[in-house]
PDB file of C-alpha atoms in Angstrom:
ATOM      1  CA  MET A  19       8.017 -11.808   5.920  1.00 79.00           C
ATOM      2  CA  SER A  20       6.228 -10.576   9.024  1.00 90.00           C
ATOM      3  CA  ARG A  21       3.177  -8.332   8.828  1.00 90.00           C
ATOM      4  CA  GLU A  22       5.111  -5.575  10.602  1.00 92.00           C
ATOM      5  CA  ALA A  23       7.927  -5.788   8.035  1.00 94.00           C
ATOM      6  CA  THR A  24       5.384  -5.642   5.210  1.00 94.00           C
ATOM      7  CA  ILE A  25       3.770  -2.558   6.763  1.00 94.00           C
ATOM      8  CA  GLU A  26       7.183  -0.877   7.081  1.00 96.00           C
ATOM      9  CA  GLN A  27       7.956  -1.560   3.423  1.00 97.00           C
ATOM     10  CA  LEU A  28       4.518  -0.284   2.437  1.00 97.00           C
ATOM     11  CA  LYS A  29       5.128   2.907   4.436  1.00 97.00           C
ATOM     12  CA  ASN A  30       8.390   3.459   2.554  1.00 97.00           C
ATOM     13  CA  ILE A  31       6.561   2.981  -0.758  1.00 98.00           C
ATOM     14  CA  VAL A  32       3.713   5.427  -0.048  1.00 98.00           C
ATOM     15  CA  LYS A  33       5.808   8.088   1.715  1.00 98.00           C
ATOM     16  CA  PRO A  34       6.747  10.064  -1.449  1.00 98.00           C
ATOM     17  CA  TYR A  35       3.072  10.329  -2.450  1.00 98.00           C
ATOM     18  CA  ILE A  36       1.389  11.370   0.796  1.00 97.00           C
ATOM     19  CA  GLN A  37      -0.161  14.820   1.282  1.00 97.00           C
ATOM     20  CA  ASN A  38      -0.959  14.455   5.002  1.00 98.00           C
ATOM     21  CA  GLN A  39       2.129  13.922   7.163  1.00 97.00           C
ATOM     22  CA  GLU A  40       0.127  13.729  10.400  1.00 97.00           C
ATOM     23  CA  ALA A  41      -1.946  10.778   9.118  1.00 97.00           C
ATOM     24  CA  PHE A  42       1.225   9.114   7.848  1.00 97.00           C
ATOM     25  CA  ASP A  43       2.937   9.513  11.230  1.00 97.00           C
ATOM     26  CA  SER A  44       0.015   7.757  12.940  1.00 96.00           C
ATOM     27  CA  LEU A  45      -0.501   5.169  10.168  1.00 96.00           C
ATOM     28  CA  THR A  46      -2.463   2.063  11.153  1.00 95.00           C
ATOM     29  CA  GLU A  47      -4.008  -0.807   9.202  1.00 95.00           C
ATOM     30  CA  GLU A  48      -7.194   1.264   8.933  1.00 97.00           C
ATOM     31  CA  THR A  49      -5.449   4.242   7.299  1.00 97.00           C
ATOM     32  CA  ASP A  50      -7.108   5.021   3.963  1.00 98.00           C
ATOM     33  CA  PHE A  51      -4.785   5.932   1.096  1.00 97.00           C
ATOM     34  CA  VAL A  52      -7.069   8.542  -0.477  1.00 97.00           C
ATOM     35  CA  ASN A  53      -9.077   9.956   2.443  1.00 97.00           C
ATOM     36  CA  ASP A  54      -6.399   9.901   5.153  1.00 98.00           C
ATOM     37  CA  LEU A  55      -3.064  10.146   3.331  1.00 98.00           C
ATOM     38  CA  ARG A  56      -4.602  12.189   0.492  1.00 98.00           C
ATOM     39  CA  ILE A  57      -2.834  10.220  -2.240  1.00 97.00           C
ATOM     40  CA  ASN A  58      -4.457  11.150  -5.558  1.00 95.00           C
ATOM     41  CA  SER A  59      -5.650   8.505  -7.994  1.00 90.00           C
ATOM     42  CA  ALA A  60      -2.742   9.001 -10.413  1.00 93.00           C
ATOM     43  CA  ASN A  61      -0.231   8.524  -7.614  1.00 96.00           C
ATOM     44  CA  LEU A  62      -2.182   5.525  -6.343  1.00 95.00           C
ATOM     45  CA  VAL A  63      -1.308   3.801  -9.613  1.00 94.00           C
ATOM     46  CA  ASP A  64       2.352   4.626  -8.946  1.00 96.00           C
ATOM     47  CA  VAL A  65       2.014   3.118  -5.469  1.00 97.00           C
ATOM     48  CA  ILE A  66       0.631  -0.111  -6.979  1.00 96.00           C
ATOM     49  CA  LEU A  67       3.479  -0.262  -9.503  1.00 97.00           C
ATOM     50  CA  ASP A  68       6.027   0.341  -6.733  1.00 98.00           C
ATOM     51  CA  ILE A  69       4.449  -2.427  -4.641  1.00 98.00           C
ATOM     52  CA  GLU A  70       4.630  -4.828  -7.584  1.00 98.00           C
ATOM     53  CA  GLU A  71       8.296  -3.999  -8.108  1.00 98.00           C
ATOM     54  CA  LYS A  72       9.284  -4.129  -4.421  1.00 97.00           C
ATOM     55  CA  PHE A  73       7.565  -7.435  -3.692  1.00 97.00           C
ATOM     56  CA  ASP A  74       8.086  -8.936  -7.185  1.00 97.00           C
ATOM     57  CA  ILE A  75       4.377  -9.635  -7.627  1.00 97.00           C
ATOM     58  CA  ILE A  76       1.664  -8.887 -10.186  1.00 97.00           C
ATOM     59  CA  ILE A  77      -1.546  -7.296  -8.884  1.00 97.00           C
ATOM     60  CA  ASP A  78      -4.612  -7.782 -11.072  1.00 96.00           C
ATOM     61  CA  ASN A  79      -7.219  -5.058 -11.587  1.00 95.00           C
ATOM     62  CA  GLU A  80      -9.730  -6.667  -9.223  1.00 95.00           C
ATOM     63  CA  SER A  81      -7.167  -6.764  -6.405  1.00 96.00           C
ATOM     64  CA  MET A  82      -6.070  -3.200  -7.176  1.00 94.00           C
ATOM     65  CA  GLU A  83      -9.603  -1.940  -6.646  1.00 93.00           C
ATOM     66  CA  LYS A  84      -9.655  -3.530  -3.185  1.00 94.00           C
ATOM     67  CA  MET A  85      -6.483  -1.759  -2.077  1.00 95.00           C
ATOM     68  CA  VAL A  86      -8.112   1.258  -0.447  1.00 95.00           C
ATOM     69  CA  ASN A  87      -6.382   1.126   2.922  1.00 97.00           C
ATOM     70  CA  VAL A  88      -3.278  -0.330   4.532  1.00 97.00           C
ATOM     71  CA  LYS A  89      -5.043  -3.488   5.741  1.00 97.00           C
ATOM     72  CA  SER A  90      -6.452  -4.385   2.321  1.00 97.00           C
ATOM     73  CA  ALA A  91      -3.116  -3.625   0.626  1.00 97.00           C
ATOM     74  CA  ILE A  92      -1.281  -5.920   3.056  1.00 97.00           C
ATOM     75  CA  GLY A  93      -3.891  -8.622   2.410  1.00 97.00           C
ATOM     76  CA  VAL A  94      -3.364  -8.414  -1.359  1.00 97.00           C
ATOM     77  CA  ILE A  95       0.433  -8.404  -0.977  1.00 97.00           C
ATOM     78  CA  GLU A  96       0.364 -11.430   1.352  1.00 95.00           C
ATOM     79  CA  ALA A  97      -2.032 -13.325  -0.941  1.00 96.00           C
ATOM     80  CA  GLU A  98       0.172 -12.693  -3.971  1.00 96.00           C
ATOM     81  CA  LEU A  99       3.324 -13.707  -2.087  1.00 95.00           C
ATOM     82  CA  LEU A 100       1.677 -16.987  -1.105  1.00 94.00           C
ATOM     83  CA  LYS A 101       1.089 -17.783  -4.791  1.00 91.00           C
ATOM     84  CA  GLN A 102       4.827 -17.740  -5.472  1.00 88.00           C
TER      85      GLN A 102
END
């Protein structure tokens, strides 16, 4: 899967949880889930669960803590997919 395709899938996953449409519309790899998209911590857990389901991966707690922005989330997703 290409990085662009992964980003598109990630956008579809986070879309229901965002509180800042403008930041979502201009989403880049540097977009922060909490500070830019204003996803609260409870919903961030939902995002992680949705990512696990969509990509059929398991994300450990250490990796979860690293997933603060789009770039780090893509990195964790790609790393987990490589393990399969």
